[in-house]
Tab-separated table of C-alpha atoms in Angstrom:
chain	number	residue	atom	x	y	z
I	3	UNK	CA	26.686	75.355	-40.982
I	4	UNK	CA	24.091	77.704	-39.441
I	5	UNK	CA	21.242	75.707	-40.967
I	6	UNK	CA	22.783	72.478	-39.695
I	7	UNK	CA	23.031	73.956	-36.213
I	8	UNK	CA	19.359	74.976	-36.395
I	9	UNK	CA	18.250	71.417	-37.166
I	10	UNK	CA	19.538	68.304	-38.893
I	11	UNK	CA	18.916	64.593	-39.279
I	12	UNK	CA	20.006	62.605	-36.253
I	13	UNK	CA	23.391	60.977	-36.857
I	14	UNK	CA	24.172	63.081	-39.914
I	15	UNK	CA	27.526	64.645	-40.725
I	16	UNK	CA	27.904	68.131	-42.161
I	17	UNK	CA	29.868	68.282	-45.405
I	18	UNK	CA	29.219	71.770	-46.742
I	19	UNK	CA	29.022	71.977	-50.548
I	20	UNK	CA	29.842	75.680	-50.284
I	21	UNK	CA	33.103	74.962	-48.465
I	22	UNK	CA	36.333	75.067	-50.498
I	23	UNK	CA	37.241	71.598	-49.208
I	24	UNK	CA	34.011	69.887	-50.350
I	25	UNK	CA	35.757	67.837	-53.057
I	26	UNK	CA	38.461	66.769	-50.613
I	27	UNK	CA	35.864	65.778	-48.007
I	28	UNK	CA	33.868	63.601	-50.403
I	29	UNK	CA	37.097	62.024	-51.680
I	30	UNK	CA	37.684	60.803	-48.104
I	31	UNK	CA	34.330	58.972	-47.957
I	32	UNK	CA	34.220	55.173	-48.181
I	33	UNK	CA	33.726	54.311	-51.848
I	34	UNK	CA	31.733	51.221	-50.794
I	35	UNK	CA	29.330	53.262	-48.647
I	36	UNK	CA	25.835	54.446	-49.453
I	37	UNK	CA	24.997	58.108	-48.837
I	38	UNK	CA	21.880	60.228	-48.508
I	39	UNK	CA	22.343	63.982	-48.847
I	40	UNK	CA	19.950	66.783	-47.946
I	41	UNK	CA	19.942	70.485	-47.168
I	42	UNK	CA	17.379	72.937	-45.871
I	43	UNK	CA	15.435	73.348	-49.131
I	44	UNK	CA	16.778	70.644	-51.477
I	45	UNK	CA	18.641	72.822	-53.976
I	46	UNK	CA	22.181	72.348	-52.675
I	47	UNK	CA	21.560	68.665	-52.001
I	48	UNK	CA	20.914	68.091	-55.708
I	49	UNK	CA	24.231	69.728	-56.599
I	50	UNK	CA	26.056	67.795	-53.869
I	51	UNK	CA	24.512	64.493	-54.959
I	52	UNK	CA	25.555	65.136	-58.569
I	53	UNK	CA	29.152	65.858	-57.559
I	54	UNK	CA	29.263	62.830	-55.285
I	55	UNK	CA	27.855	60.564	-58.011
I	56	UNK	CA	30.426	61.952	-60.451
I	57	UNK	CA	33.089	60.992	-57.898
I	58	UNK	CA	31.804	57.399	-58.065
I	59	UNK	CA	29.804	57.342	-54.818
I	60	UNK	CA	26.433	55.626	-54.345
I	61	UNK	CA	24.281	58.607	-53.345
I	62	UNK	CA	20.599	59.463	-53.034
I	63	UNK	CA	19.343	63.042	-52.979
I	64	UNK	CA	17.003	63.237	-49.986
I	65	UNK	CA	15.884	66.770	-50.836
I	66	UNK	CA	15.168	69.178	-48.014
I	67	UNK	CA	15.187	68.569	-44.278
I	68	UNK	CA	11.378	68.607	-44.214
I	69	UNK	CA	11.360	65.895	-46.907
I	70	UNK	CA	13.727	63.778	-44.837
I	71	UNK	CA	11.608	64.139	-41.694
I	72	UNK	CA	8.445	63.319	-43.665
I	73	UNK	CA	10.178	60.172	-44.931
I	74	UNK	CA	10.787	59.050	-41.338
I	75	UNK	CA	14.275	60.336	-40.578
I	76	UNK	CA	14.606	61.730	-37.048
I	77	UNK	CA	15.482	65.390	-36.634
I	78	UNK	CA	18.085	66.414	-34.062
I	79	UNK	CA	19.445	69.757	-33.029
């Protein structure tokens, strides 16, 4: 949450993989949606993307915030 507060992709939603309710939060996502996940460095996003894919979601690991910005996503915060 502190990293998200320091800077994040515009329009993104924080779902913290380190939170005890992560599995519950991803279970609430629209199964027909498409998702891009990222974190500050890219390590946690890979783990989150794997768990989300295992839950049947269409997900892309965007890597770190810098990777997302370099790919054209707008940073907010």
